Short mmCIF file of C-alpha atoms in Angstrom, two decimals:
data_model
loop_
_atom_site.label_atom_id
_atom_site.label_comp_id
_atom_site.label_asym_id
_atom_site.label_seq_id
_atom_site.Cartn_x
_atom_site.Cartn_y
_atom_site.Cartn_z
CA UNK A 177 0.00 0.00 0.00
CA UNK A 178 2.76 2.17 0.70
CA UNK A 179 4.47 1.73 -2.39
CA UNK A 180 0.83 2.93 -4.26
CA UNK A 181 0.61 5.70 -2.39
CA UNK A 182 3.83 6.90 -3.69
CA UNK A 183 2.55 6.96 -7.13
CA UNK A 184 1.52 10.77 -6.16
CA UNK A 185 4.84 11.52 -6.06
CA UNK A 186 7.99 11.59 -8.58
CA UNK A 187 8.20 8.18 -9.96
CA UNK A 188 11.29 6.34 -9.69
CA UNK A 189 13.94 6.65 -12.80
CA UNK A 190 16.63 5.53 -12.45
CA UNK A 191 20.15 -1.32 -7.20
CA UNK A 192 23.26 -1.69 -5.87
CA UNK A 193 26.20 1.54 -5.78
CA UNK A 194 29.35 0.97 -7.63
CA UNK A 195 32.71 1.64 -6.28
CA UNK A 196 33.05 3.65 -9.74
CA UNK A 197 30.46 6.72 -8.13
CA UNK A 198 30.10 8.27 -5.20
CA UNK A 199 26.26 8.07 -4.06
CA UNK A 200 26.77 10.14 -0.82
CA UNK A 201 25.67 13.94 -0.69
CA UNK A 202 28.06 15.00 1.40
CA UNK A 203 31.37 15.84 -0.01
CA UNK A 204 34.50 17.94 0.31
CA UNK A 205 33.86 19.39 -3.10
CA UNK A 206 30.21 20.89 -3.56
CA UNK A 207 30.95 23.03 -6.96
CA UNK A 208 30.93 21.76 -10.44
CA UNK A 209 31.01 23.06 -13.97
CA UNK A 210 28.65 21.23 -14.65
CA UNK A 211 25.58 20.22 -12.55
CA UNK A 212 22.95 17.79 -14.21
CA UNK A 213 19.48 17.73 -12.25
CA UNK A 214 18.05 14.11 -13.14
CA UNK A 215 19.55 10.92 -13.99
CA UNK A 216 16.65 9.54 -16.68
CA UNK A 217 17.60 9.30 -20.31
CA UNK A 218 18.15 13.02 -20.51
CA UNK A 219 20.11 13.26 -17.74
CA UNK A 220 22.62 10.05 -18.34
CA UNK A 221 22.56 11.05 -22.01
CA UNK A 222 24.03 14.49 -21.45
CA UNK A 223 26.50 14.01 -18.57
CA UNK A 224 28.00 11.01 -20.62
CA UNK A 225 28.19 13.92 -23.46
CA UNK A 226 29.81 16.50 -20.50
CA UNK A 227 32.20 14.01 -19.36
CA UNK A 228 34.06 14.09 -22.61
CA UNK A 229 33.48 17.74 -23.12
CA UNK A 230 34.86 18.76 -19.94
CA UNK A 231 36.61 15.60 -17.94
CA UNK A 232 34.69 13.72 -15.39
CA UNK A 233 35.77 15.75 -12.72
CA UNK A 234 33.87 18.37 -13.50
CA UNK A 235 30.32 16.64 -13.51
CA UNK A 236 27.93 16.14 -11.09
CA UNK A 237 24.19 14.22 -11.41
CA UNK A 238 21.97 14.87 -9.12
CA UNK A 239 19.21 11.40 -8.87
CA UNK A 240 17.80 10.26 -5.81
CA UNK A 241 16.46 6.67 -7.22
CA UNK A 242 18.93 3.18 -7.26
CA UNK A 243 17.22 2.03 -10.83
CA UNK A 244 16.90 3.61 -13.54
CA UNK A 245 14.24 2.30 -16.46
CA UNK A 246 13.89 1.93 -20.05
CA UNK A 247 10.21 2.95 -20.08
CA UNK A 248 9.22 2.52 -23.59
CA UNK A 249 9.14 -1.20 -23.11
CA UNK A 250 6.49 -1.09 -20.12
CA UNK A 251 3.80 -1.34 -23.04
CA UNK A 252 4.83 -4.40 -23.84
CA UNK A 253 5.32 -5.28 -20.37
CA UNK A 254 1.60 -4.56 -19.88
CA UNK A 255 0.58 -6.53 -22.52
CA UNK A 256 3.04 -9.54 -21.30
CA UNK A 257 5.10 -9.30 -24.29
CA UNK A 258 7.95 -8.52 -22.20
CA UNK A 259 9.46 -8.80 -18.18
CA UNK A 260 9.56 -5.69 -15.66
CA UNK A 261 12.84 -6.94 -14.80
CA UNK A 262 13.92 -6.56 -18.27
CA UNK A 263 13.41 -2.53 -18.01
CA UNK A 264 15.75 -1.96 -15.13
CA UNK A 265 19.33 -1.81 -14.63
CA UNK A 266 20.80 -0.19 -11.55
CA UNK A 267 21.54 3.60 -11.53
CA UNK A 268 25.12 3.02 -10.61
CA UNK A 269 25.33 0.67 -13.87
CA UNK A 270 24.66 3.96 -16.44
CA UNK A 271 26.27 6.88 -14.77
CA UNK A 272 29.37 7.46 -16.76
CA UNK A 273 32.45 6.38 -15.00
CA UNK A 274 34.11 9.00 -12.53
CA UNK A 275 30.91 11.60 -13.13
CA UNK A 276 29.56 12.26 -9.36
CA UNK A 277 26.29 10.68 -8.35
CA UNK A 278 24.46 12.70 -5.60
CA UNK A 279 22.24 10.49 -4.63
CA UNK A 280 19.60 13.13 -3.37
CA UNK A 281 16.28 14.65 -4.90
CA UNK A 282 16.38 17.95 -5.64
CA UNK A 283 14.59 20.29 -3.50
CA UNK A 284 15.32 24.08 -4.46
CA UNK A 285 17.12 25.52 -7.49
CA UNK A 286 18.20 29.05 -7.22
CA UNK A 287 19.76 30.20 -10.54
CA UNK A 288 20.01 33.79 -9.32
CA UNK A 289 23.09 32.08 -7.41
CA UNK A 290 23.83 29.29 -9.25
CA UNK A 291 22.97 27.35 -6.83
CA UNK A 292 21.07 23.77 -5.98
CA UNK A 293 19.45 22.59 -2.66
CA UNK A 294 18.83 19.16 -2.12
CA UNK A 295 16.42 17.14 0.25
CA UNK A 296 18.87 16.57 3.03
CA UNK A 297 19.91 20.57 2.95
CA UNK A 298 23.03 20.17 0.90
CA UNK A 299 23.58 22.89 -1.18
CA UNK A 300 25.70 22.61 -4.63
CA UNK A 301 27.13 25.50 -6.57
CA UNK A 302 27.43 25.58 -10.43
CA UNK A 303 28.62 26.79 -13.42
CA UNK A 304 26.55 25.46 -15.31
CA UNK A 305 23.17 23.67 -15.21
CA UNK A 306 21.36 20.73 -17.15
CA UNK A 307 17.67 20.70 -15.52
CA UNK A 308 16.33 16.90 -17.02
CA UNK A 309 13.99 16.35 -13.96
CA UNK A 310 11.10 14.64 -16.07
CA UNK A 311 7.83 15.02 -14.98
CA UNK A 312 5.71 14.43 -12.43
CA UNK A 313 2.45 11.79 -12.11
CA UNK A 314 -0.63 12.78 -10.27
CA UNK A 315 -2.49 9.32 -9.80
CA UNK A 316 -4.04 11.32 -6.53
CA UNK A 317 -5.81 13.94 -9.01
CA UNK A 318 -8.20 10.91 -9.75
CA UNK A 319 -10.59 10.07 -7.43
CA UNK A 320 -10.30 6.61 -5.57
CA UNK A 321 -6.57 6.34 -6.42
CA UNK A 322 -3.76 5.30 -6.02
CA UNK A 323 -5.29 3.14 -3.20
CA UNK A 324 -7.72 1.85 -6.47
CA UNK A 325 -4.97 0.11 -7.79
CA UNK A 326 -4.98 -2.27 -4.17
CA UNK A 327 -7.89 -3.92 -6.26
CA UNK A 328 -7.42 -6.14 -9.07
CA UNK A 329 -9.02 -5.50 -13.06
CA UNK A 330 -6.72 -2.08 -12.76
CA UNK A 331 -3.65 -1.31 -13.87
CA UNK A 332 -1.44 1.54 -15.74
CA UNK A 333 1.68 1.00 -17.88
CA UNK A 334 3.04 4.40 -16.44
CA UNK A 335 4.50 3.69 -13.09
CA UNK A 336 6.67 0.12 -12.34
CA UNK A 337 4.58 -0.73 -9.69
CA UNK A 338 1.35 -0.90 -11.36
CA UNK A 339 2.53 -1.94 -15.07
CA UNK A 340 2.35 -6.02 -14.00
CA UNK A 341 -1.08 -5.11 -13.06
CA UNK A 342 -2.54 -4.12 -15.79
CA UNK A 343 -0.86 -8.03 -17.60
CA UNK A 344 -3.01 -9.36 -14.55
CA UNK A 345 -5.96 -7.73 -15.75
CA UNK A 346 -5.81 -8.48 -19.07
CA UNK A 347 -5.02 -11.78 -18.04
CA UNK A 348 -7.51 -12.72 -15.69
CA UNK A 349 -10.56 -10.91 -18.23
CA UNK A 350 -13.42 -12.95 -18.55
CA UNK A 351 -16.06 -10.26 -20.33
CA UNK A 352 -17.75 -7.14 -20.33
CA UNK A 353 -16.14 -3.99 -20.68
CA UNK A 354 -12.31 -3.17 -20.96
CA UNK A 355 -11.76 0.61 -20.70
CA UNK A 356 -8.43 2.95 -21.86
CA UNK A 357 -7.97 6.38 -20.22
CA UNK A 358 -6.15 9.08 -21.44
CA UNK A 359 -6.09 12.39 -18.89
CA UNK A 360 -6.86 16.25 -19.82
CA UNK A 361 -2.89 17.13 -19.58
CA UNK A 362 0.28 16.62 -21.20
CA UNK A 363 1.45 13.42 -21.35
CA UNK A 364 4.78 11.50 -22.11
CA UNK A 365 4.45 9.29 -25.11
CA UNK A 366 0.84 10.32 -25.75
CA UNK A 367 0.74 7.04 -28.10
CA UNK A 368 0.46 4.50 -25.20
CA UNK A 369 -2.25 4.93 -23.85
CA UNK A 370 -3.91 3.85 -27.31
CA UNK A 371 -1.26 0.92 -27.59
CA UNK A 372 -2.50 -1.16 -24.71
CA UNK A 373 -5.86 -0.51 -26.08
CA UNK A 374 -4.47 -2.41 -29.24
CA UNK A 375 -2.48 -5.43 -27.87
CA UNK A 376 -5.45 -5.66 -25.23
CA UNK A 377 -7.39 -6.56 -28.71
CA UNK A 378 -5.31 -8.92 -30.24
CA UNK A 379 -4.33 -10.45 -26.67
CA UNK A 380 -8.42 -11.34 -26.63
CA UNK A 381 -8.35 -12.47 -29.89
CA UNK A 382 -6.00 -15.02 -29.82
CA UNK A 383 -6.98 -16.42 -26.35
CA UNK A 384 -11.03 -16.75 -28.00
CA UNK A 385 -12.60 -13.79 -25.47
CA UNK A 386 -12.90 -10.97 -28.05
CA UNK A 387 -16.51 -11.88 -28.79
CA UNK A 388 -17.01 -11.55 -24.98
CA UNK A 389 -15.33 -7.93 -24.78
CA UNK A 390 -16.51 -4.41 -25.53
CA UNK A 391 -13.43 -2.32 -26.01
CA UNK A 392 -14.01 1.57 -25.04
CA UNK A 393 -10.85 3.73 -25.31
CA UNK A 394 -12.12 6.86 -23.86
CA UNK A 395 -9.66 10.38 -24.11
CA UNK A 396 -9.90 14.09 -23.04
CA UNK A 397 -8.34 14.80 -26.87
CA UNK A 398 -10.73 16.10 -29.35
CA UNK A 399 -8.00 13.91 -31.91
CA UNK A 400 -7.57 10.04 -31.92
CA UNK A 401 -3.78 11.00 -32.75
CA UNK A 402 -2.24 15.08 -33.15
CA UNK A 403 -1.03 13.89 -36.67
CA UNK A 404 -3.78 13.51 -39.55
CA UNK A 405 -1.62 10.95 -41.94
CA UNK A 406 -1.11 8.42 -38.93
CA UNK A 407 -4.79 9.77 -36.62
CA UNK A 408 -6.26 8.62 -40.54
CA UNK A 409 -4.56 5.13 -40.21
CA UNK A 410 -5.60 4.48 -36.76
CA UNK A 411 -8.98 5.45 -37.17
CA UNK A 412 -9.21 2.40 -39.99
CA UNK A 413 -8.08 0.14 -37.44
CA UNK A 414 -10.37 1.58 -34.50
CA UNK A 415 -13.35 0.73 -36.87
CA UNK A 416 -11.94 -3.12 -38.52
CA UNK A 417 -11.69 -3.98 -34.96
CA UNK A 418 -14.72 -2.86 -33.78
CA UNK A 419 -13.29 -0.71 -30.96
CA UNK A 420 -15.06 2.28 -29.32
CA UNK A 421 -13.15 5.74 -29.05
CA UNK A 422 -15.11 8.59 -27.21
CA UNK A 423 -13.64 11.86 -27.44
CA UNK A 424 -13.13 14.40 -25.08
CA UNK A 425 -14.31 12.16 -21.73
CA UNK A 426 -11.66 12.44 -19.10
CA UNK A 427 -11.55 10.23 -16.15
CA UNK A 428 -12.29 11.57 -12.92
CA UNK A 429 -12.91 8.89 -10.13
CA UNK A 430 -12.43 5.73 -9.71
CA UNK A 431 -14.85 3.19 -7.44
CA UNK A 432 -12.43 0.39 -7.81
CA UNK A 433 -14.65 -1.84 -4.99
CA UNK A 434 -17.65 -1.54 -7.43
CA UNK A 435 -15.23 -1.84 -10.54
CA UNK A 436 -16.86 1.31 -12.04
CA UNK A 437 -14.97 4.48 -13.73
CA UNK A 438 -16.56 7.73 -13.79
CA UNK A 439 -15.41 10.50 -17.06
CA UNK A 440 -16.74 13.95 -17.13
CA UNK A 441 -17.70 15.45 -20.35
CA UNK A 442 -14.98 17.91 -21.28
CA UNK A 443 -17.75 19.64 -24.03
CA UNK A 444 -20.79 20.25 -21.54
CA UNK A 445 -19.58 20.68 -17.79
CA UNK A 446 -20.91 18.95 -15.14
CA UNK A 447 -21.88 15.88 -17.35
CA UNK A 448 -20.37 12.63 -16.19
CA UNK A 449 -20.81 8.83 -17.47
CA UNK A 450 -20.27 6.19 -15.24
CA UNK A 451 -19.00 3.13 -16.93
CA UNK A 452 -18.55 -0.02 -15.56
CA UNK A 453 -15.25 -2.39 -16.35
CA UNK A 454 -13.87 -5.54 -16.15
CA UNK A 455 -10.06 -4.49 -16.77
CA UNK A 456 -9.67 -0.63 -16.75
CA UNK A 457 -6.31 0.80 -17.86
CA UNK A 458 -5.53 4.57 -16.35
CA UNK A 459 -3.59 6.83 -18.00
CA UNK A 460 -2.17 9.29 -15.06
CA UNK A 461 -2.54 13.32 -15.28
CA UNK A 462 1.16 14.48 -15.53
CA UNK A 463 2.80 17.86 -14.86
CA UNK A 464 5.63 19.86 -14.17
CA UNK A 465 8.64 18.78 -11.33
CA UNK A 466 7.79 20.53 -8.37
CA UNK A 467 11.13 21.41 -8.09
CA UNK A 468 10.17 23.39 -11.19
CA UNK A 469 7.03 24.71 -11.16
CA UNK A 470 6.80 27.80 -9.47
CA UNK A 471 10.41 28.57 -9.34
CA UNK A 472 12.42 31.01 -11.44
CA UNK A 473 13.07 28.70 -14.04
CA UNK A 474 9.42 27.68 -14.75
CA UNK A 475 7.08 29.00 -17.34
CA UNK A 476 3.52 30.39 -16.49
CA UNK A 477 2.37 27.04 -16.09
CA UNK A 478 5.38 25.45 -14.61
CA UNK A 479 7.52 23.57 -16.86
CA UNK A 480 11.29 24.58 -17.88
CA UNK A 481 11.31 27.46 -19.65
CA UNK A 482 13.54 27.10 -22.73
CA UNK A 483 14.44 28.28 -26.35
CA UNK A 484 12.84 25.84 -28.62
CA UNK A 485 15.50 26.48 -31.27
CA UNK A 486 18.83 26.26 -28.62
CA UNK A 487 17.04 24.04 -25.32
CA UNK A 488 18.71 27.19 -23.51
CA UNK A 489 16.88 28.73 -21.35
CA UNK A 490 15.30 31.85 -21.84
CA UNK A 491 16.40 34.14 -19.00
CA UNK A 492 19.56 32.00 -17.77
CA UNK A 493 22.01 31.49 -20.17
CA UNK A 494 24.36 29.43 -17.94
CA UNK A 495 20.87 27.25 -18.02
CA UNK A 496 19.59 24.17 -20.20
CA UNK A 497 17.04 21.86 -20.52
CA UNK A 498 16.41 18.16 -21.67
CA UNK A 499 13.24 16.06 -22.45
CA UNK A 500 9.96 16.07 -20.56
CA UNK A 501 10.71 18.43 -18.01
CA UNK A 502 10.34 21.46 -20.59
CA UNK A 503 8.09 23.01 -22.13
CA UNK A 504 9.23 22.21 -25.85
CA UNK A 505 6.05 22.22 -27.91
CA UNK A 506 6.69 18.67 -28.94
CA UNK A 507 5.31 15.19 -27.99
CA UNK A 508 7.21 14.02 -24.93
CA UNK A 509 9.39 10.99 -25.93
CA UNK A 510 12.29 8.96 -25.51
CA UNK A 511 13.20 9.67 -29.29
CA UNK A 512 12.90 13.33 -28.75
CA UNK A 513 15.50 13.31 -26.18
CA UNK A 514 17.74 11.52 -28.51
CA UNK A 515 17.64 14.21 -30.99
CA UNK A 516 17.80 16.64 -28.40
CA UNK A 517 20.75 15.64 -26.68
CA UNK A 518 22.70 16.34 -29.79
CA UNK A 519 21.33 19.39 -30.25
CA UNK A 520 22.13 20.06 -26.68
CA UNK A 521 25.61 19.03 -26.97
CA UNK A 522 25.97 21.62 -29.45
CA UNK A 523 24.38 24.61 -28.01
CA UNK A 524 26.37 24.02 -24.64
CA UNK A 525 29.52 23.63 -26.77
CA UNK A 526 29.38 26.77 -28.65
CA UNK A 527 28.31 28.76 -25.58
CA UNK A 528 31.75 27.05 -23.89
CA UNK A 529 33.53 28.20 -26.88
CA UNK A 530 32.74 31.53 -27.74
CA UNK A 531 30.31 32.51 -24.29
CA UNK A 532 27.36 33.02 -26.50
CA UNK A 533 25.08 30.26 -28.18
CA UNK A 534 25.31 31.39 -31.83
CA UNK A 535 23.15 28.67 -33.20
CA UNK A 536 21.94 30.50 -36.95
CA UNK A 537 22.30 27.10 -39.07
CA UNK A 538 19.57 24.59 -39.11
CA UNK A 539 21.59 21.65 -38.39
CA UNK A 540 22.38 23.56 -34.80
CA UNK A 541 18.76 24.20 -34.00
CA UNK A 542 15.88 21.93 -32.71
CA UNK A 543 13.07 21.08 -35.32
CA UNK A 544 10.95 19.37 -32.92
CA UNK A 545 11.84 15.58 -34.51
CA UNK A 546 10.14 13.29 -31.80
CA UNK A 547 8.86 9.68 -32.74
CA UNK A 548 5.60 7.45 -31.39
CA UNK A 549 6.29 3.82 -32.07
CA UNK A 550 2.55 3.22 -32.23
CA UNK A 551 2.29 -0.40 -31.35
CA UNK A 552 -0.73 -1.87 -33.31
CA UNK A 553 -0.40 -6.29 -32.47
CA UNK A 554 2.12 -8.48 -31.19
CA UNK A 555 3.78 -8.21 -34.61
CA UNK A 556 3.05 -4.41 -35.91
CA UNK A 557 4.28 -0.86 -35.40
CA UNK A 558 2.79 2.16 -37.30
CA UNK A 559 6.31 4.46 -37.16
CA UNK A 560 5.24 8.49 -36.55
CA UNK A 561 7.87 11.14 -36.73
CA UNK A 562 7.24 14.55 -36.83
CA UNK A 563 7.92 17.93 -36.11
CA UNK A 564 7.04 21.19 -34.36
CA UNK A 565 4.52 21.62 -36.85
CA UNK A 566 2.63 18.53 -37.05
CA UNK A 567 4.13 17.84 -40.05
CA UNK A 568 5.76 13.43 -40.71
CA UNK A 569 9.32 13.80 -40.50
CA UNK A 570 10.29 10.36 -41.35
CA UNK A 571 13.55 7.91 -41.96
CA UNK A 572 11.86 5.57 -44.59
CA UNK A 573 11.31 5.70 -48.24
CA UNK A 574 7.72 3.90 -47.26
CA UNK A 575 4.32 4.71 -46.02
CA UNK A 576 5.17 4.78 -42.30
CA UNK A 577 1.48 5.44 -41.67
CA UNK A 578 1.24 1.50 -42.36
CA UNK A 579 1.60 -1.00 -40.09
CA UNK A 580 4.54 -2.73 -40.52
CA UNK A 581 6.34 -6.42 -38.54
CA UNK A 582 9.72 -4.14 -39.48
CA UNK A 583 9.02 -1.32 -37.15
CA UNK A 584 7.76 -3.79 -34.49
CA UNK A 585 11.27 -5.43 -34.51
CA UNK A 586 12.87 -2.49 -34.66
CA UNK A 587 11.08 -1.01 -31.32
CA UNK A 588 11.27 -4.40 -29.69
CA UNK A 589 14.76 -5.51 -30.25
CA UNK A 590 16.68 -2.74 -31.75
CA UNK A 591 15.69 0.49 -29.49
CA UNK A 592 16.33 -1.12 -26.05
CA UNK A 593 19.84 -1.87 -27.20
CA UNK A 594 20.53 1.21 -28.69
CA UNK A 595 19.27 3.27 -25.38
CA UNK A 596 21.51 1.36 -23.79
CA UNK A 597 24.39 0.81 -25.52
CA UNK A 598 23.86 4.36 -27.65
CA UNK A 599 21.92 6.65 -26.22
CA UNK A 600 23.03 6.52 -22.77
CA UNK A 601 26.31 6.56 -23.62
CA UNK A 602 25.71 9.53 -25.55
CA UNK A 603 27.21 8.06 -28.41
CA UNK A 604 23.41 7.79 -30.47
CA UNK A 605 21.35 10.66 -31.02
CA UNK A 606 20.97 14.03 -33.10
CA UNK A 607 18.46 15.54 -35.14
CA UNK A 608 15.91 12.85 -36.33
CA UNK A 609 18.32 9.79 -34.65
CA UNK A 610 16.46 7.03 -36.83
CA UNK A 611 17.39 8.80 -40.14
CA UNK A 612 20.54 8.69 -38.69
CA UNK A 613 20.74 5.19 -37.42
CA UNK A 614 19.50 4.42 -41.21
CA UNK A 615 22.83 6.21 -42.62
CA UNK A 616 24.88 4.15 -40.67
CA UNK A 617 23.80 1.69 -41.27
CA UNK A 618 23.84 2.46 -44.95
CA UNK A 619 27.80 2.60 -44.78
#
């Protein structure tokens, strides 16, 4: 129960503490040039990319959490398709060699004086700052959870502790109704709540209990998808499999004991449907760090303020940002931060070089690339890319707005390695990091 009620909080990231790191917060030396808030992909990703820059010495990661996970894979792991185990490896196992782990959360930033307060009071001084603090889920912002989740039929693919659930669910579903969620906020990987919805449909197909099932995927988004060329392809498969998509209905309570779910109608306030369920999938409401919001850093609604272009920030120039934690008009994704951290590398580069961040070309600026791996079976991916615009930014000379068995590989077996092995490392990444994993591998 205690470990549900934490799902209020900041979920865990990032067992065991190599010899290679220090974990403590206290230490003789409490400056660095470099100071990285967050040790998720971001985070790892760019203080790999510092080390080089600037020697090990020099770099600090602030991360309170012993494991760090690859969470792209947790759809799968909802759907059984893969292990929770195989998500996590120990923090201490990705931070670059000789960087310093604080092994703290992150309490106060004060970039007036270039300064960071952690949990237990230490404070760290910097030259410069990499804020890659993620984001935060609200499970409490929906009635009747987290406790809910203490019941079985409910799960969410969004926090390690409730991701097996939702394989239990699906599972141990006899008939009647199986319900999808998607909040009224901003999301990471906006795609997933729709992909359980999928393998949920082929896992009930193949195991003969489709007929028994009535599959309602119900959203707060006036969209199936924010892209027309891939919303157009998913709305084909939403009608050959006969599943139900209400738009705009945004869940509000949850009465797991009576295994009912209760959505308010975002277009006529004050309406609410109360829907019963025999496996219900939840889809969190998500915002800005706390450690953000509110702070001098944070925009008017509380995530990183940065320059879309540069991922400086705009009032700070000694100040950067990574991946969900800002307020990049992009989908929030584990691809974006890939071609971000490139970017990144750049920006903080020229402003080491020259004191100013000079970034006029186009290959030195930020188009917005992010990716949604929209898993449609146990066999098929439809591949989005796209930009700041809306617009398909893709790698392949095909129709990646069909599903495909090569994209399903490709998210299955290829990404996980190269987020390992690549990404972390920060040897894999840049603007559109598929296109560029296709011209290596056209060499």
């Amino acid at each position: 129960m205690a470990a549900l009620r934490g799902l209020g909080r900041c979920p865990p990231r990032s067992i065991s503490v190599s010899s290679l790191h220090t974990s403590s917060s206290v230490s003789a030396k409490q400056h660095y040039k470099m100071l990285v808030l967050g040790g998720g992909s971001g985070g790892i990703a760019m203080s790999a990319r510092m080390k080089r820059m600037m020697g090990a010495e020099n770099v600090a990661v602030v991360e309170p959490s012993e494991m760090h996970y690859y969470q792209p894979i947790w759809t799968l792991v909802g759907a059984g398709a893969k292990t929770a185990a195989s998500s996590g490896r120990s923090t201490a196992s990705v931070m670059p060699s000789g960087v310093k782990w604080v092994k703290s959360k992150v309490e106060e930033i004060n970039p007036d004086a270039n300064t960071v307060r952690t949990d237990d009071g230490t404070e760290i001084s910097y030259e410069y700052l990499i804020v890659a603090l993620g984001l935060q889920l609200h499970y409490e912002r929906i009635k009747g959870l987290p406790d809910g989740f203490e019941h079985p039929k409910i799960g969410s693919n969004y926090s390690i502790q409730t991701v097996e659930k939702t394989w239990n669910a699906l599972q141990n579903f006899k008939g009647g109704n199986a319900v999808f969620s998607f909040p009224n906020t901003p999301v990471k990987c906006a795609g997933a709540p729709q992909k359980i919805m999928y393998l949920s449909d082929a896992y009930l197909r193949k195991t003969g209990k489709r007929s028994k099932a009535k599959i309602i995927y119900n959203t707060s988004l006036p969209v199936l998808f924010g892209i027309k060329k891939y919303a157009d392809s998913l709305w084909e498969i939403v009608k050959q499999r006969d599943l139900q998509v209400n738009l705009r209905q945004n869940l509000i309570e949850v009465r797991a004991d009576k295994q009912e779910a209760v959505f308010e109608n975002l277009d006529k306030p004050g309406e609410t449907t109360v829907v019963e369920y025999e496996m219900l999938h939840v889809t969190p409401p998500m915002g800005p760090s706390l450690a953000i919001k509110g702070g001098p850093l944070a925009d008017e609604v509380g995530w990183l303020d940065v320059d879309r272009d540069t991922l400086q920030h705009k009032r700070y120039p000694n100040v950067f940002g990574i991946g969900d934690c800002t307020n990049l008009p992009t989908a929030k994704t584990g691809a974006a931060v890939a071609a971000q951290s490139a970017i990144l590398n750049r920006t903080i580069s020229l402003r080491l070089q020259t004191g100013a961040c000079n970034c006029s070309s186009s290959s030195s600026q930020y188009d917005g690339y992010t990716s949604c791996p929209l898993v449609t079976s146990y066999n098929t991916v439809i591949l989005a890319e796209f930009d700041y615009n809306g617009q398909p930014l893709e790698t392949f000379p095909i129709n990646q707005a069909k599903e495909r068995r090569l994209m399903y590989h490709m998210k299955v077996d290829l990404m996980p390695h190269l987020y390992w092995h690549g990404l972390l490392r920060g040897l894999w990444g840049g603007p559109g990091p598929y296109r560029k994993l296709l011209h290596l591998g056209m060499k």
